[in-house]
JSON list of C-alpha atoms in Angstrom, two decimals:
[
{"chain": "A", "resi": 1, "resn": "MET", "atom": "CA", "xyz": [-0.05, -0.10, -0.12]},
{"chain": "A", "resi": 2, "resn": "VAL", "atom": "CA", "xyz": [1.12, 3.56, -0.92]},
{"chain": "A", "resi": 3, "resn": "GLN", "atom": "CA", "xyz": [-0.63, 6.38, 0.84]},
{"chain": "A", "resi": 4, "resn": "VAL", "atom": "CA", "xyz": [0.09, 9.83, -0.65]},
{"chain": "A", "resi": 5, "resn": "LEU", "atom": "CA", "xyz": [-1.44, 13.02, 1.17]},
{"chain": "A", "resi": 6, "resn": "THR", "atom": "CA", "xyz": [-1.08, 16.51, -0.26]},
{"chain": "A", "resi": 7, "resn": "ARG", "atom": "CA", "xyz": [-3.72, 18.46, 2.37]},
{"chain": "A", "resi": 8, "resn": "GLU", "atom": "CA", "xyz": [-1.70, 20.00, 5.09]},
{"chain": "A", "resi": 9, "resn": "TRP", "atom": "CA", "xyz": [-4.26, 18.94, 7.57]},
{"chain": "A", "resi": 10, "resn": "GLU", "atom": "CA", "xyz": [-4.17, 15.42, 6.43]},
{"chain": "A", "resi": 11, "resn": "MET", "atom": "CA", "xyz": [-0.68, 15.33, 6.72]},
{"chain": "A", "resi": 12, "resn": "ALA", "atom": "CA", "xyz": [-0.79, 16.72, 10.16]},
{"chain": "A", "resi": 13, "resn": "LYS", "atom": "CA", "xyz": [-3.13, 14.10, 11.03]},
{"chain": "A", "resi": 14, "resn": "MET", "atom": "CA", "xyz": [-1.04, 11.32, 9.98]},
{"chain": "A", "resi": 15, "resn": "PHE", "atom": "CA", "xyz": [1.84, 12.61, 11.66]},
{"chain": "A", "resi": 16, "resn": "ILE", "atom": "CA", "xyz": [0.02, 12.81, 15.08]},
{"chain": "A", "resi": 17, "resn": "TYR", "atom": "CA", "xyz": [-1.63, 9.32, 14.95]},
{"chain": "A", "resi": 18, "resn": "ASP", "atom": "CA", "xyz": [1.00, 7.49, 13.16]},
{"chain": "A", "resi": 19, "resn": "VAL", "atom": "CA", "xyz": [4.21, 9.26, 14.52]},
{"chain": "A", "resi": 20, "resn": "ALA", "atom": "CA", "xyz": [3.72, 11.75, 17.53]},
{"chain": "A", "resi": 21, "resn": "LEU", "atom": "CA", "xyz": [1.53, 9.66, 19.61]},
{"chain": "A", "resi": 22, "resn": "LYS", "atom": "CA", "xyz": [3.66, 6.52, 19.33]},
{"chain": "A", "resi": 23, "resn": "ASP", "atom": "CA", "xyz": [6.59, 5.54, 21.35]},
{"chain": "A", "resi": 24, "resn": "GLY", "atom": "CA", "xyz": [9.80, 5.41, 19.35]},
{"chain": "A", "resi": 25, "resn": "ILE", "atom": "CA", "xyz": [13.27, 4.25, 19.51]},
{"chain": "A", "resi": 26, "resn": "ILE", "atom": "CA", "xyz": [13.85, 7.53, 17.84]},
{"chain": "A", "resi": 27, "resn": "ARG", "atom": "CA", "xyz": [10.99, 9.65, 18.77]},
{"chain": "A", "resi": 28, "resn": "LEU", "atom": "CA", "xyz": [9.46, 12.59, 16.83]},
{"chain": "A", "resi": 29, "resn": "GLU", "atom": "CA", "xyz": [6.89, 14.74, 18.58]},
{"chain": "A", "resi": 30, "resn": "TRP", "atom": "CA", "xyz": [4.37, 17.18, 16.92]},
{"chain": "A", "resi": 31, "resn": "ASP", "atom": "CA", "xyz": [6.83, 20.03, 17.59]},
{"chain": "A", "resi": 32, "resn": "ASP", "atom": "CA", "xyz": [9.21, 18.36, 15.02]},
{"chain": "A", "resi": 33, "resn": "PHE", "atom": "CA", "xyz": [6.51, 18.91, 12.21]},
{"chain": "A", "resi": 34, "resn": "GLU", "atom": "CA", "xyz": [5.43, 22.21, 13.62]},
{"chain": "A", "resi": 35, "resn": "LYS", "atom": "CA", "xyz": [8.77, 23.85, 13.25]},
{"chain": "A", "resi": 36, "resn": "SER", "atom": "CA", "xyz": [9.18, 22.46, 9.80]},
{"chain": "A", "resi": 37, "resn": "ALA", "atom": "CA", "xyz": [5.89, 23.70, 8.93]},
{"chain": "A", "resi": 38, "resn": "SER", "atom": "CA", "xyz": [6.50, 27.19, 10.66]},
{"chain": "A", "resi": 39, "resn": "VAL", "atom": "CA", "xyz": [9.44, 27.76, 8.05]},
{"chain": "A", "resi": 40, "resn": "SER", "atom": "CA", "xyz": [8.13, 25.70, 5.07]},
{"chain": "A", "resi": 41, "resn": "ARG", "atom": "CA", "xyz": [5.03, 24.55, 3.36]},
{"chain": "A", "resi": 42, "resn": "PRO", "atom": "CA", "xyz": [4.05, 21.07, 3.89]},
{"chain": "A", "resi": 43, "resn": "VAL", "atom": "CA", "xyz": [3.70, 19.47, 0.34]},
{"chain": "A", "resi": 44, "resn": "VAL", "atom": "CA", "xyz": [3.24, 15.95, 0.60]},
{"chain": "A", "resi": 45, "resn": "ALA", "atom": "CA", "xyz": [3.27, 13.02, 3.09]},
{"chain": "A", "resi": 46, "resn": "VAL", "atom": "CA", "xyz": [4.12, 9.38, 1.60]},
{"chain": "A", "resi": 47, "resn": "LYS", "atom": "CA", "xyz": [3.52, 6.08, 3.39]},
{"chain": "A", "resi": 48, "resn": "VAL", "atom": "CA", "xyz": [4.82, 3.01, 2.03]},
{"chain": "A", "resi": 49, "resn": "ASP", "atom": "CA", "xyz": [3.69, -0.27, 3.60]},
{"chain": "A", "resi": 50, "resn": "GLU", "atom": "CA", "xyz": [4.99, -2.80, 0.88]},
{"chain": "A", "resi": 51, "resn": "PRO", "atom": "CA", "xyz": [6.84, -6.15, 1.60]},
{"chain": "A", "resi": 52, "resn": "HIS", "atom": "CA", "xyz": [10.16, -4.65, 0.64]},
{"chain": "A", "resi": 53, "resn": "ASP", "atom": "CA", "xyz": [13.53, -3.86, 2.39]},
{"chain": "A", "resi": 54, "resn": "VAL", "atom": "CA", "xyz": [13.97, -0.31, 3.67]},
{"chain": "A", "resi": 55, "resn": "SER", "atom": "CA", "xyz": [16.06, 0.97, 0.73]},
{"chain": "A", "resi": 56, "resn": "THR", "atom": "CA", "xyz": [13.37, -0.24, -1.54]},
{"chain": "A", "resi": 57, "resn": "LEU", "atom": "CA", "xyz": [10.79, 1.45, 0.40]},
{"chain": "A", "resi": 58, "resn": "THR", "atom": "CA", "xyz": [12.76, 4.50, 0.48]},
{"chain": "A", "resi": 59, "resn": "ASN", "atom": "CA", "xyz": [13.10, 4.56, -3.16]},
{"chain": "A", "resi": 60, "resn": "LEU", "atom": "CA", "xyz": [9.25, 4.32, -3.58]},
{"chain": "A", "resi": 61, "resn": "ALA", "atom": "CA", "xyz": [8.52, 6.89, -1.25]},
{"chain": "A", "resi": 62, "resn": "ILE", "atom": "CA", "xyz": [10.98, 9.25, -3.04]},
{"chain": "A", "resi": 63, "resn": "ASP", "atom": "CA", "xyz": [9.42, 8.76, -6.28]},
{"chain": "A", "resi": 64, "resn": "GLU", "atom": "CA", "xyz": [6.10, 9.90, -5.03]},
{"chain": "A", "resi": 65, "resn": "VAL", "atom": "CA", "xyz": [7.65, 12.94, -3.19]},
{"chain": "A", "resi": 66, "resn": "GLU", "atom": "CA", "xyz": [9.41, 13.87, -6.56]},
{"chain": "A", "resi": 67, "resn": "ARG", "atom": "CA", "xyz": [6.10, 13.60, -8.29]},
{"chain": "A", "resi": 68, "resn": "HIS", "atom": "CA", "xyz": [4.34, 16.19, -5.94]},
{"chain": "A", "resi": 69, "resn": "MET", "atom": "CA", "xyz": [7.09, 18.59, -5.42]},
{"chain": "A", "resi": 70, "resn": "LYS", "atom": "CA", "xyz": [6.74, 21.77, -7.64]},
{"chain": "A", "resi": 71, "resn": "GLY", "atom": "CA", "xyz": [9.21, 24.08, -5.43]},
{"chain": "A", "resi": 72, "resn": "LYS", "atom": "CA", "xyz": [12.52, 23.36, -3.84]},
{"chain": "A", "resi": 73, "resn": "LEU", "atom": "CA", "xyz": [12.56, 21.04, -0.79]},
{"chain": "A", "resi": 74, "resn": "SER", "atom": "CA", "xyz": [13.77, 22.58, 2.42]},
{"chain": "A", "resi": 75, "resn": "ASN", "atom": "CA", "xyz": [12.45, 20.25, 5.08]},
{"chain": "A", "resi": 76, "resn": "LEU", "atom": "CA", "xyz": [12.19, 16.35, 5.11]},
{"chain": "A", "resi": 77, "resn": "ILE", "atom": "CA", "xyz": [11.10, 14.30, 7.89]},
{"chain": "A", "resi": 78, "resn": "VAL", "atom": "CA", "xyz": [11.84, 10.50, 7.57]},
{"chain": "A", "resi": 79, "resn": "VAL", "atom": "CA", "xyz": [10.12, 7.80, 9.72]},
{"chain": "A", "resi": 80, "resn": "ILE", "atom": "CA", "xyz": [11.03, 3.95, 9.50]},
{"chain": "A", "resi": 81, "resn": "LEU", "atom": "CA", "xyz": [8.55, 1.69, 11.14]},
{"chain": "A", "resi": 82, "resn": "PHE", "atom": "CA", "xyz": [9.14, -2.01, 11.73]},
{"chain": "A", "resi": 83, "resn": "LYS", "atom": "CA", "xyz": [7.11, -4.66, 13.24]},
{"chain": "A", "resi": 84, "resn": "ASN", "atom": "CA", "xyz": [7.84, -6.04, 16.91]},
{"chain": "A", "resi": 85, "resn": "GLY", "atom": "CA", "xyz": [10.09, -8.92, 16.46]},
{"chain": "A", "resi": 86, "resn": "ARG", "atom": "CA", "xyz": [11.39, -7.98, 13.36]},
{"chain": "A", "resi": 87, "resn": "ASP", "atom": "CA", "xyz": [14.37, -5.87, 14.38]},
{"chain": "A", "resi": 88, "resn": "LEU", "atom": "CA", "xyz": [16.38, -3.53, 11.81]},
{"chain": "A", "resi": 89, "resn": "MET", "atom": "CA", "xyz": [19.76, -4.66, 10.71]},
{"chain": "A", "resi": 90, "resn": "MET", "atom": "CA", "xyz": [22.25, -2.38, 9.63]},
{"chain": "A", "resi": 91, "resn": "GLU", "atom": "CA", "xyz": [22.54, -4.02, 6.26]},
{"chain": "A", "resi": 92, "resn": "GLU", "atom": "CA", "xyz": [18.99, -2.99, 5.61]},
{"chain": "A", "resi": 93, "resn": "LEU", "atom": "CA", "xyz": [19.85, 0.78, 6.16]},
{"chain": "A", "resi": 94, "resn": "ASN", "atom": "CA", "xyz": [22.81, 0.68, 3.55]},
{"chain": "A", "resi": 95, "resn": "GLY", "atom": "CA", "xyz": [20.96, 1.73, 0.41]},
{"chain": "A", "resi": 96, "resn": "MET", "atom": "CA", "xyz": [18.61, 4.14, 2.26]},
{"chain": "A", "resi": 97, "resn": "GLY", "atom": "CA", "xyz": [21.10, 6.96, 2.53]},
{"chain": "A", "resi": 98, "resn": "GLU", "atom": "CA", "xyz": [22.11, 6.62, -1.12]},
{"chain": "A", "resi": 99, "resn": "ASN", "atom": "CA", "xyz": [18.54, 6.92, -2.09]},
{"chain": "A", "resi": 100, "resn": "LEU", "atom": "CA", "xyz": [17.68, 9.99, 0.11]},
{"chain": "A", "resi": 101, "resn": "ALA", "atom": "CA", "xyz": [21.01, 11.64, -1.40]},
{"chain": "A", "resi": 102, "resn": "ARG", "atom": "CA", "xyz": [19.15, 11.80, -4.60]},
{"chain": "A", "resi": 103, "resn": "LEU", "atom": "CA", "xyz": [16.45, 14.08, -3.01]},
{"chain": "A", "resi": 104, "resn": "VAL", "atom": "CA", "xyz": [18.18, 15.93, -0.11]},
{"chain": "A", "resi": 105, "resn": "ASP", "atom": "CA", "xyz": [21.02, 18.53, -0.52]},
{"chain": "A", "resi": 106, "resn": "ASP", "atom": "CA", "xyz": [22.93, 20.21, 2.03]},
{"chain": "A", "resi": 107, "resn": "ASN", "atom": "CA", "xyz": [20.66, 22.70, 2.51]},
{"chain": "A", "resi": 108, "resn": "VAL", "atom": "CA", "xyz": [17.75, 20.37, 3.38]},
{"chain": "A", "resi": 109, "resn": "SER", "atom": "CA", "xyz": [17.02, 20.16, 7.23]},
{"chain": "A", "resi": 110, "resn": "THR", "atom": "CA", "xyz": [16.22, 16.46, 7.76]},
{"chain": "A", "resi": 111, "resn": "ARG", "atom": "CA", "xyz": [14.70, 14.96, 11.10]},
{"chain": "A", "resi": 112, "resn": "TRP", "atom": "CA", "xyz": [14.43, 11.40, 11.75]},
{"chain": "A", "resi": 113, "resn": "GLY", "atom": "CA", "xyz": [12.32, 8.80, 13.52]},
{"chain": "A", "resi": 114, "resn": "VAL", "atom": "CA", "xyz": [12.36, 5.09, 14.22]},
{"chain": "A", "resi": 115, "resn": "LEU", "atom": "CA", "xyz": [9.30, 3.47, 15.53]},
{"chain": "A", "resi": 116, "resn": "GLN", "atom": "CA", "xyz": [8.56, -0.23, 16.65]},
{"chain": "A", "resi": 117, "resn": "VAL", "atom": "CA", "xyz": [4.97, -0.80, 16.02]},
{"chain": "A", "resi": 118, "resn": "GLU", "atom": "CA", "xyz": [2.27, -3.71, 15.30]},
{"chain": "A", "resi": 119, "resn": "ASP", "atom": "CA", "xyz": [-0.19, -1.50, 13.36]},
{"chain": "A", "resi": 120, "resn": "ILE", "atom": "CA", "xyz": [1.50, -1.92, 9.83]},
{"chain": "A", "resi": 121, "resn": "THR", "atom": "CA", "xyz": [0.83, -4.57, 7.33]},
{"chain": "A", "resi": 122, "resn": "ASN", "atom": "CA", "xyz": [4.43, -5.50, 6.64]},
{"chain": "A", "resi": 123, "resn": "ASP", "atom": "CA", "xyz": [7.56, -5.94, 8.63]},
{"chain": "A", "resi": 124, "resn": "ARG", "atom": "CA", "xyz": [8.88, -2.48, 7.31]},
{"chain": "A", "resi": 125, "resn": "CYS", "atom": "CA", "xyz": [7.17, 0.81, 6.57]},
{"chain": "A", "resi": 126, "resn": "MET", "atom": "CA", "xyz": [8.47, 3.93, 5.40]},
{"chain": "A", "resi": 127, "resn": "MET", "atom": "CA", "xyz": [7.31, 7.51, 5.66]},
{"chain": "A", "resi": 128, "resn": "LEU", "atom": "CA", "xyz": [8.32, 10.89, 4.25]},
{"chain": "A", "resi": 129, "resn": "PHE", "atom": "CA", "xyz": [6.96, 14.21, 5.04]},
{"chain": "A", "resi": 130, "resn": "ALA", "atom": "CA", "xyz": [8.40, 16.70, 2.55]},
{"chain": "A", "resi": 131, "resn": "PHE", "atom": "CA", "xyz": [8.18, 20.74, 2.91]},
{"chain": "A", "resi": 132, "resn": "GLU", "atom": "CA", "xyz": [9.28, 23.28, 0.37]},
{"chain": "A", "resi": 133, "resn": "LYS", "atom": "CA", "xyz": [10.48, 26.78, 0.35]},
{"chain": "A", "resi": 134, "resn": "GLN", "atom": "CA", "xyz": [7.82, 29.38, 0.53]}
]
């Protein structure tokens, strides 16, 4: 399942319920979204819950972000979700950085979150929240 949201209120709602209200290994809070939105316009949120590794999920999410960006990316929130008992391994994360590099340059602020959850369909899920300069 690939979910793409482009309305600000839908993006905020997704962030609150799928990220901020959950305990994380690397936790993000509503304040993280609000800080990004205060200096940049929220453009698109992408959630990819497919039976792939983290690198492939990242690639699929970036493809969707690029389809919806009209301006210059200024902030990005990256959230990796994984099921309890299906721990993330370093090998899985290797290609993720390379994939993100095609979207992010030195001037893009990036915030990270890692959540261990039960309410995803597959073992891994990737979420990206993209903001562009106003």
